[in-house]
PDB file of C-alpha atoms in Angstrom:
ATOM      1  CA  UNK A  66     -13.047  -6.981   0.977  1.00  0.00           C
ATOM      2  CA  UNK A  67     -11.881  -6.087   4.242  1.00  0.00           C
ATOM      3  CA  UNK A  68     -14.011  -6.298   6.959  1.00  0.00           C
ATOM      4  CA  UNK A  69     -14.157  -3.640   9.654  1.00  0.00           C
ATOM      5  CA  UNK A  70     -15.219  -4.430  13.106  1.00  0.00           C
ATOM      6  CA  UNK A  71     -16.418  -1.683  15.810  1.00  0.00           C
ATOM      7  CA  UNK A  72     -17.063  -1.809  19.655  1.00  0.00           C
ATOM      8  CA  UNK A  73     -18.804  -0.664  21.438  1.00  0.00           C
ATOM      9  CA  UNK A  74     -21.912  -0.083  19.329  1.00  0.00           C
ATOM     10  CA  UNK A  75     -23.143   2.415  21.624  1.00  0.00           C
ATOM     11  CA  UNK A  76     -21.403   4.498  24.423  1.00  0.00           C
ATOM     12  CA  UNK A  77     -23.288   6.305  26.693  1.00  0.00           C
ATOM     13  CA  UNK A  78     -20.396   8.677  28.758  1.00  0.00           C
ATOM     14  CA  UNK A  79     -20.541  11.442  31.545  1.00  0.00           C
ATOM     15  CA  UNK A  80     -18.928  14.496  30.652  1.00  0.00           C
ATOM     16  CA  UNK A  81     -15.482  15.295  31.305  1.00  0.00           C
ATOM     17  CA  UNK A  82     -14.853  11.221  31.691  1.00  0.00           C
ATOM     18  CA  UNK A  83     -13.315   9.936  28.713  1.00  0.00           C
ATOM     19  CA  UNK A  84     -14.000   7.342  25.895  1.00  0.00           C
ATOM     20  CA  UNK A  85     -12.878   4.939  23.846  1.00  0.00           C
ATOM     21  CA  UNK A  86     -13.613   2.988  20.838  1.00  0.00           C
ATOM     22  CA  UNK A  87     -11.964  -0.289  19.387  1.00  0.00           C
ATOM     23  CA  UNK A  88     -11.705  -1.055  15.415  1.00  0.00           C
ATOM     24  CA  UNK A  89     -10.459  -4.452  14.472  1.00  0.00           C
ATOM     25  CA  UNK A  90      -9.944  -5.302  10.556  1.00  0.00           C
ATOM     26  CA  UNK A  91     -10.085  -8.550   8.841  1.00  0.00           C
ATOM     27  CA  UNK A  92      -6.965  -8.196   7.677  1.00  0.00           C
ATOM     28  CA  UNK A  93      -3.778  -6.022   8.590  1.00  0.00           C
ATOM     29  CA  UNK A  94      -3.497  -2.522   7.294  1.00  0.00           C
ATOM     30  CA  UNK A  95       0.519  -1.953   7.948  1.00  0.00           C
ATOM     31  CA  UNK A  96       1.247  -1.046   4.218  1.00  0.00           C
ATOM     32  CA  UNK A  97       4.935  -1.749   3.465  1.00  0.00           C
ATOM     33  CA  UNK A  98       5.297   2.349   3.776  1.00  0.00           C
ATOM     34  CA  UNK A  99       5.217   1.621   7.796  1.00  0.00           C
ATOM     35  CA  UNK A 100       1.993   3.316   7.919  1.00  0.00           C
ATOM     36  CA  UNK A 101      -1.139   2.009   8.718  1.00  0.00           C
ATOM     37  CA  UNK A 102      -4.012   2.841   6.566  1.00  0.00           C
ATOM     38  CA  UNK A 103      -7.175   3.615   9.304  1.00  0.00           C
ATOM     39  CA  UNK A 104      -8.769   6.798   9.773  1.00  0.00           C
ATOM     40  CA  UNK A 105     -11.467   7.574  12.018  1.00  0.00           C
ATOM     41  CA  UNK A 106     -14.115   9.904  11.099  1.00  0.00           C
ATOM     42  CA  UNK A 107     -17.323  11.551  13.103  1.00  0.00           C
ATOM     43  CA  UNK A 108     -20.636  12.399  11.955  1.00  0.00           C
ATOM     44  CA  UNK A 109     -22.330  14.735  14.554  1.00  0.00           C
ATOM     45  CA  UNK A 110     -26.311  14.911  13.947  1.00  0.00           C
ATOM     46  CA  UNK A 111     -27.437  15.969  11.017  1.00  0.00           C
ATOM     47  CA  UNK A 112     -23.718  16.879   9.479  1.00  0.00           C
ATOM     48  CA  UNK A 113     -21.765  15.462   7.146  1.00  0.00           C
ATOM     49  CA  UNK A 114     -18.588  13.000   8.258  1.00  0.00           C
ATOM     50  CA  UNK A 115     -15.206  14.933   9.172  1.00  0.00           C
ATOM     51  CA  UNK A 116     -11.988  13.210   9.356  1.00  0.00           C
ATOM     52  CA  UNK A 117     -10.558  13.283  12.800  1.00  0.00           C
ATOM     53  CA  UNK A 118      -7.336  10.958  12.571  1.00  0.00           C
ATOM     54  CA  UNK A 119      -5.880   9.969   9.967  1.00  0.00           C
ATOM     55  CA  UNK A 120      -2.989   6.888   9.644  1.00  0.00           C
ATOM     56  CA  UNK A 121      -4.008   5.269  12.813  1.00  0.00           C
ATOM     57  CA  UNK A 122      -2.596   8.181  15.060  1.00  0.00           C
ATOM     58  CA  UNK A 123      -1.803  11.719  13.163  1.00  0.00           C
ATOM     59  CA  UNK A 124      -5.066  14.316  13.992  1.00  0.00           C
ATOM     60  CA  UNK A 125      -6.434  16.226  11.090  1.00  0.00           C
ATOM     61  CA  UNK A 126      -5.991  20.030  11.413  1.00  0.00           C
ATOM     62  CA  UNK A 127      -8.544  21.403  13.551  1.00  0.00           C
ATOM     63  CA  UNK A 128      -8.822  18.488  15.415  1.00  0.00           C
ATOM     64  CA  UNK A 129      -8.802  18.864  19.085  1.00  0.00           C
ATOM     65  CA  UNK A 130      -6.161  17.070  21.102  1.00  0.00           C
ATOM     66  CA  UNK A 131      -8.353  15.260  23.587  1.00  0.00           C
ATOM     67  CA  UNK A 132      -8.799  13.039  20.322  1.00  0.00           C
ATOM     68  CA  UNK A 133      -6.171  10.297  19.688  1.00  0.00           C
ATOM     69  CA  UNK A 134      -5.592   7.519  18.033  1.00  0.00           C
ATOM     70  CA  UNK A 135      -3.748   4.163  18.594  1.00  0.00           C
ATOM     71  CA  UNK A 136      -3.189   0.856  16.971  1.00  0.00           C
ATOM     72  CA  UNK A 137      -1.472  -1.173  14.474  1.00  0.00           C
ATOM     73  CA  UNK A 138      -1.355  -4.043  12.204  1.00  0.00           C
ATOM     74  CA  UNK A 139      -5.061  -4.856  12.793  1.00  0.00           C
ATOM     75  CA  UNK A 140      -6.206  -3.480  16.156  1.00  0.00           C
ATOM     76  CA  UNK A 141      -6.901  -0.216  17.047  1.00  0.00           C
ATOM     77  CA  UNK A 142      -8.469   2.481  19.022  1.00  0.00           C
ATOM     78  CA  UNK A 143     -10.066   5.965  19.342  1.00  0.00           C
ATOM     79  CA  UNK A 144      -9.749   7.577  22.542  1.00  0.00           C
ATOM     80  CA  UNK A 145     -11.715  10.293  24.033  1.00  0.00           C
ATOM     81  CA  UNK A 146      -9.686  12.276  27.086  1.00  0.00           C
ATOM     82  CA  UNK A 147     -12.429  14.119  28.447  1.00  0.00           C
ATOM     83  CA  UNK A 148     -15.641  13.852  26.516  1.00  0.00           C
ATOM     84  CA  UNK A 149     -17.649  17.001  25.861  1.00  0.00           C
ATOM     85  CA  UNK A 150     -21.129  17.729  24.792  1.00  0.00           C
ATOM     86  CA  UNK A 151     -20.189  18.505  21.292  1.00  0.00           C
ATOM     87  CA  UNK A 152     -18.323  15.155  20.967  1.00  0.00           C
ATOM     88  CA  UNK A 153     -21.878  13.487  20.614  1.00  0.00           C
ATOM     89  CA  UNK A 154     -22.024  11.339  17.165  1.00  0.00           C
ATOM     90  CA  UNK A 155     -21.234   8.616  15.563  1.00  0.00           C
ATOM     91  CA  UNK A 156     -18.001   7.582  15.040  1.00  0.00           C
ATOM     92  CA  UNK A 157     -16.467   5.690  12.004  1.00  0.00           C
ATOM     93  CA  UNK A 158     -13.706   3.585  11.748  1.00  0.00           C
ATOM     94  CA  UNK A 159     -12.596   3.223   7.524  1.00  0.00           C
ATOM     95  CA  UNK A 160      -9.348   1.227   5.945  1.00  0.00           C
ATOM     96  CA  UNK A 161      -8.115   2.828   2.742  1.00  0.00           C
ATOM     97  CA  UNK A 162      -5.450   0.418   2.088  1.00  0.00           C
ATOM     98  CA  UNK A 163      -7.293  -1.776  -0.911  1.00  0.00           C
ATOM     99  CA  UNK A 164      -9.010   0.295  -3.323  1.00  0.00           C
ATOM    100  CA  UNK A 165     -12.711  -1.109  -2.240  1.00  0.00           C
ATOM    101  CA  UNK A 166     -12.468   1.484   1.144  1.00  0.00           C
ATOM    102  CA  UNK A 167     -14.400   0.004   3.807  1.00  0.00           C
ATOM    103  CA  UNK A 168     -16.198   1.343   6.983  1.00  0.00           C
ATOM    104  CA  UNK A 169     -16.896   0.340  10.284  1.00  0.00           C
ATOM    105  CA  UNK A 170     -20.675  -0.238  11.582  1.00  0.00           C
ATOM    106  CA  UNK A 171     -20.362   3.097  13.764  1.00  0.00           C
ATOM    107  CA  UNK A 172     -20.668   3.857  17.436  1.00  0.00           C
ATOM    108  CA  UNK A 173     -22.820   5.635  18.460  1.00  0.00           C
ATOM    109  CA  UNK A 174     -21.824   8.280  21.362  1.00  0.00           C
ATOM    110  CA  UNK A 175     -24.037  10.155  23.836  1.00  0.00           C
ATOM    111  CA  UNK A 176     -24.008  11.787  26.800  1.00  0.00           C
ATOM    112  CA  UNK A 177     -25.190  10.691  30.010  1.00  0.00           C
TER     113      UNK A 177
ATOM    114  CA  UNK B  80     -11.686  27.601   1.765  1.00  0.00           C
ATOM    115  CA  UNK B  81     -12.530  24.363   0.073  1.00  0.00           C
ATOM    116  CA  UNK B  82     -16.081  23.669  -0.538  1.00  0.00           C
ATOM    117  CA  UNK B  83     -17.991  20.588  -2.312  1.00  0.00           C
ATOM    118  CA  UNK B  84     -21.316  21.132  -3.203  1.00  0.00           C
ATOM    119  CA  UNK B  85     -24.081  18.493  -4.716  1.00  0.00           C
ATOM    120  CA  UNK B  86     -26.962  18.245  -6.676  1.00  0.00           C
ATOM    121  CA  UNK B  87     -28.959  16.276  -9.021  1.00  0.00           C
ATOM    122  CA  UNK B  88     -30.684  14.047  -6.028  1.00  0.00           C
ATOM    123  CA  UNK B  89     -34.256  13.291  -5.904  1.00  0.00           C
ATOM    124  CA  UNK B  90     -37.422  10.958  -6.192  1.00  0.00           C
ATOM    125  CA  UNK B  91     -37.064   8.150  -8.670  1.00  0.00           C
ATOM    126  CA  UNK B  92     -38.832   4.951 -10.024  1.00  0.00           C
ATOM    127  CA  UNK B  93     -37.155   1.319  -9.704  1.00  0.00           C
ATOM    128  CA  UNK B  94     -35.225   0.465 -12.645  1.00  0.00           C
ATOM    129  CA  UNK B  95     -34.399   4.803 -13.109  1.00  0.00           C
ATOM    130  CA  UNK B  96     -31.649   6.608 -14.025  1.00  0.00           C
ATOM    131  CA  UNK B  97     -30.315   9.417 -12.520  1.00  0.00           C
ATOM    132  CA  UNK B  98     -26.928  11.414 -12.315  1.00  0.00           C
ATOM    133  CA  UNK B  99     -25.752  13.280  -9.478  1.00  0.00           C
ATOM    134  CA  UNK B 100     -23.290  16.061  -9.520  1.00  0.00           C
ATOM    135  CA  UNK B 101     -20.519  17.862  -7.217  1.00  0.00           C
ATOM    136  CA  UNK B 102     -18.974  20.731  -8.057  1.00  0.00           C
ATOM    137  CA  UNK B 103     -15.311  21.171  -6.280  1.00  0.00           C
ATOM    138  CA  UNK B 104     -13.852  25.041  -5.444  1.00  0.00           C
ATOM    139  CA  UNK B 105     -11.152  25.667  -3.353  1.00  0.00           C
ATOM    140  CA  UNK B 106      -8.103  23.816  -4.431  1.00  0.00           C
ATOM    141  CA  UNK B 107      -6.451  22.481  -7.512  1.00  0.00           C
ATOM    142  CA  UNK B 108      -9.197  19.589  -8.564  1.00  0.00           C
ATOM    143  CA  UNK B 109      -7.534  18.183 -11.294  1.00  0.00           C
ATOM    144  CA  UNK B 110      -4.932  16.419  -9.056  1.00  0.00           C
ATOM    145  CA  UNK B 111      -6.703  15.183  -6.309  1.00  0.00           C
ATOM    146  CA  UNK B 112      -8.781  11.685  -6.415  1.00  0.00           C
ATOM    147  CA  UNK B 113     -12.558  12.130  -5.422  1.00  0.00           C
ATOM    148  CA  UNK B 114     -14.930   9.414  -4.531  1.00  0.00           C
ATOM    149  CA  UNK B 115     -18.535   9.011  -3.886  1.00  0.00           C
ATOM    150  CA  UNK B 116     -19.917   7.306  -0.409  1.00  0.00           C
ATOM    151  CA  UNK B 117     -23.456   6.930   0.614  1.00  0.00           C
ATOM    152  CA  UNK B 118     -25.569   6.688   3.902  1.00  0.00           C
ATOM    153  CA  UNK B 119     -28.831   4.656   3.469  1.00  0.00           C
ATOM    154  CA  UNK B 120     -31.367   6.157   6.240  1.00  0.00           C
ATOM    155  CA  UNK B 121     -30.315   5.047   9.904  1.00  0.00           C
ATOM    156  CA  UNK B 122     -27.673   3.556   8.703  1.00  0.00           C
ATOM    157  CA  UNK B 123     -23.743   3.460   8.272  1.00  0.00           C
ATOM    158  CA  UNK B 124     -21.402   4.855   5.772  1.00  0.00           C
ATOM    159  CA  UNK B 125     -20.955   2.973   2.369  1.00  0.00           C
ATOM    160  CA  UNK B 126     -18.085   3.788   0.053  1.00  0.00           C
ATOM    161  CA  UNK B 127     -18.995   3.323  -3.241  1.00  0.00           C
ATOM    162  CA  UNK B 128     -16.900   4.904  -6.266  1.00  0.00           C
ATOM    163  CA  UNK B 129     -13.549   6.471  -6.382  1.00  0.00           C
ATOM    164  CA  UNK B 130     -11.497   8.377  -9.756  1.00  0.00           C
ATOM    165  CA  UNK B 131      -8.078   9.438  -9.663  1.00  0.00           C
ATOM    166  CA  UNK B 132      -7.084  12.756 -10.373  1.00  0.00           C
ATOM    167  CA  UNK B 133      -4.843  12.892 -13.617  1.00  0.00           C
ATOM    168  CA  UNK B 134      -5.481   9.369 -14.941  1.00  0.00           C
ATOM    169  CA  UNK B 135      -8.640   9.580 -14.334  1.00  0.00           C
ATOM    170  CA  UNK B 136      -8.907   5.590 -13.477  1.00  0.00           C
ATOM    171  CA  UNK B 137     -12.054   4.032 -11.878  1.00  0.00           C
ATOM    172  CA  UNK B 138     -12.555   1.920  -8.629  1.00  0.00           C
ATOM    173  CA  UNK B 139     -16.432   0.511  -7.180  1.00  0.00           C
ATOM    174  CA  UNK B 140     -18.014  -1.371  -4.538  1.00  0.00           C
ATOM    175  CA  UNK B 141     -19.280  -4.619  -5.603  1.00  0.00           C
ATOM    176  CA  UNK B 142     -22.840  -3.509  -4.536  1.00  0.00           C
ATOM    177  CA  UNK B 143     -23.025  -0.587  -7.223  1.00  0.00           C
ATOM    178  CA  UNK B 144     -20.069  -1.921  -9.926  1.00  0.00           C
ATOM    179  CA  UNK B 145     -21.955  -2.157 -13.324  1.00  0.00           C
ATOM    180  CA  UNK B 146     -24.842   0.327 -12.987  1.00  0.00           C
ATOM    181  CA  UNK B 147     -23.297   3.315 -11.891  1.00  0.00           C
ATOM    182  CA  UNK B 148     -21.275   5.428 -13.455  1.00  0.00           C
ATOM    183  CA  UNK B 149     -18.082   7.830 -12.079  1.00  0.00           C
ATOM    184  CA  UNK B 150     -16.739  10.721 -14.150  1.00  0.00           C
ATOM    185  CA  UNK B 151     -14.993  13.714 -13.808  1.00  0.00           C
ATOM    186  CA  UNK B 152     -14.591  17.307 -15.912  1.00  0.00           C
ATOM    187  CA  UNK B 153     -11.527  18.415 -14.605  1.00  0.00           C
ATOM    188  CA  UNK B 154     -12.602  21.945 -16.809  1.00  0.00           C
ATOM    189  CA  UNK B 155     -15.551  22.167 -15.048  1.00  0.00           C
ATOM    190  CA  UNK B 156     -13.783  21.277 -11.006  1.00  0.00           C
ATOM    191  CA  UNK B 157     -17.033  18.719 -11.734  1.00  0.00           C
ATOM    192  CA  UNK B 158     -17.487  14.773 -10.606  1.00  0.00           C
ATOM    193  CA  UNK B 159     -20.670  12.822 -11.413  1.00  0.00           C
ATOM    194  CA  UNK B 160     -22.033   9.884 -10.527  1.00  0.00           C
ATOM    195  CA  UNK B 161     -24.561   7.868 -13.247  1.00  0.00           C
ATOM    196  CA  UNK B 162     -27.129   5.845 -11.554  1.00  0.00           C
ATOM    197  CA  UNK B 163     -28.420   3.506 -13.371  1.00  0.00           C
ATOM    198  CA  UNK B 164     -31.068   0.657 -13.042  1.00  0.00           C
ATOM    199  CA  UNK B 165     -31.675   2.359  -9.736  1.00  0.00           C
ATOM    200  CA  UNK B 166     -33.347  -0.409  -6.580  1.00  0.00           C
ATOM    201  CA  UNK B 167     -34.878   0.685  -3.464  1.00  0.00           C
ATOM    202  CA  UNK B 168     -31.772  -0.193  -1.723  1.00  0.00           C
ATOM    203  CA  UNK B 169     -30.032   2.948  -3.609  1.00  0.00           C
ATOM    204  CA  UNK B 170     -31.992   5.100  -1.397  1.00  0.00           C
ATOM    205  CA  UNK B 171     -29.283   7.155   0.384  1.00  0.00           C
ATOM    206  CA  UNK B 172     -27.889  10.777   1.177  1.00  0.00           C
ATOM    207  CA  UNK B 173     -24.827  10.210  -1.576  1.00  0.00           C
ATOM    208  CA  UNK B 174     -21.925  12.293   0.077  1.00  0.00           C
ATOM    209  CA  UNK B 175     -18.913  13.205  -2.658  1.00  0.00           C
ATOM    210  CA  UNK B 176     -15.288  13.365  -0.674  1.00  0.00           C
ATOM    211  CA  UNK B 177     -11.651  15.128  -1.346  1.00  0.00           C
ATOM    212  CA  UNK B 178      -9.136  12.410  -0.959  1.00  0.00           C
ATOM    213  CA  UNK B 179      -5.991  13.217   0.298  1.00  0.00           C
ATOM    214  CA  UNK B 180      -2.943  13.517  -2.513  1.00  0.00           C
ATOM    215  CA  UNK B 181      -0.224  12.280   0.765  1.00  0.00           C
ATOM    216  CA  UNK B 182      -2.749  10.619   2.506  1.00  0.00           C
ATOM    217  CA  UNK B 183      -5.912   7.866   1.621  1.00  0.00           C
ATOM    218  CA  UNK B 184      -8.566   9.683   3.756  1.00  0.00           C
ATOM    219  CA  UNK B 185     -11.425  11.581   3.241  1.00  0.00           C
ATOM    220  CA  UNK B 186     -10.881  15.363   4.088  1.00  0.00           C
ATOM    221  CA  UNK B 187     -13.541  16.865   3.264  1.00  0.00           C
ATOM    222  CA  UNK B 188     -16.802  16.085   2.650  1.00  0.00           C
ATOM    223  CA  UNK B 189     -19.812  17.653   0.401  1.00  0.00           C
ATOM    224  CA  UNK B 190     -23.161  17.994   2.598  1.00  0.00           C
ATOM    225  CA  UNK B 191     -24.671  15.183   0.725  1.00  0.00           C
ATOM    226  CA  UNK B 192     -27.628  14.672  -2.107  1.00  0.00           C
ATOM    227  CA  UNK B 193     -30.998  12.757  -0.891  1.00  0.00           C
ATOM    228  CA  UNK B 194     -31.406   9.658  -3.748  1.00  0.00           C
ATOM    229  CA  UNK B 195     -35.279   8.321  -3.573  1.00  0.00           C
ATOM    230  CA  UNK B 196     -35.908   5.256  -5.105  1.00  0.00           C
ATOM    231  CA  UNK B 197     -39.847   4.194  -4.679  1.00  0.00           C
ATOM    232  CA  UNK B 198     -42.897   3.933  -7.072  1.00  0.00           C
TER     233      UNK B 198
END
């Protein structure tokens, strides 16, 4: 199975500042489509997951735009432009390129 | 809107059975694949089961493969998941997810069913 790799573990940030958090995968997920298969999801207190990117860099609808995503082949990363008091949570990091899906560990974000 | 709703969760010996439901509304569920992921308490996200839409074919994590079950009743926009020979390490919030028919990701989630497993 593929291994999925998150840092930091936790991430204490100011308000307005922004964030960011790295996946790394045991293996690469460039499927021969071009298109890497990472999402990143967040799971605010109490709430169930919500996808917030989707192919390493394409936001899910709803999704503000201070969220982005970055990366290929095996590295890649979340950013946060300015990070607001609802973005507090833990994000996810998942492959769904084999058919045994995989998560990251989570990291955990709060505010300062 | 789409919605995905569980039930069937609760309290249950070691060695139990139990079968957990989640009913889909909202788009066409017969074409869509649908999977099952869990969230032991404090801790991270565990996918665990996945069945296509049409075919109906069957994927599992090595941890649950062999003693649970996924189905689905595309007449009834229904998935289940079979527990069987349940171990304290079951005990989870079990979440059921849309997959995406363009895209492998999760977009939407159910609000999850609470599996016990103690004596």
């Amino acid at each position: 199975d593929i291994v999925m790799t998150q840092s930091p573990l936790f991430l204490p940030v100011t308000p307005g500042e922004p964030a960011s958090i790295s996946c790394r995968s045991s293996e690469s997920l460039l499927h021969i489509n071009g298109y890497n298969y990472l999402d990143w999801y967040l799971q605010r207190p109490g709430q169930s997951p919500q996808l917030l990117i989707y192919m390493g860099s394409n936001r899910a609808s709803g999704v503000s735009d201070r969220f982005s995503g970055s990366g290929s082949g095996t590295d890649f990363t979340l950013k946060i432009s300015n990070v607001e008091p609802e973005d507090v949570g833990v994000y996810y990091c998942m492959q769904a390129l084999q058919t045994v899906i995989t998560f990251g560990q989570g990291t955990r974000l709060d505010i300062k | 809107e789409v919605q995905l709703v569980e039930s069937g969760g609760g309290l249950v010996q070691p060695g139990g059975s139990l079968k957990l439901s989640c009913v889909a509304s909202g788009f066409t569920f017969t074409i869509y694949p649908m999977s099952w992921v869990r969230q032991a308490p404090g801790k991270g996200l565990e996918w665990i089961a996945a069945i296509s839409g049409v075919t109906g074919m069957t994927y599992y994590a090595d941890s649950v493969k062999d003693r649970f079950t996924i189905s689905r009743d595309n007449s009834k926009n229904t998935i289940y998941l079979h527990l069987n020979s349940l171990r304290a390490e079951d005990t989870a919030v079990y979440f059921c997810a849309r997959e995406g028919i363009t895209v492998a990701s999760f977009d939407y989630w159910g609000q999850g069913s609470l599996v016990t497993v103690s004596s």
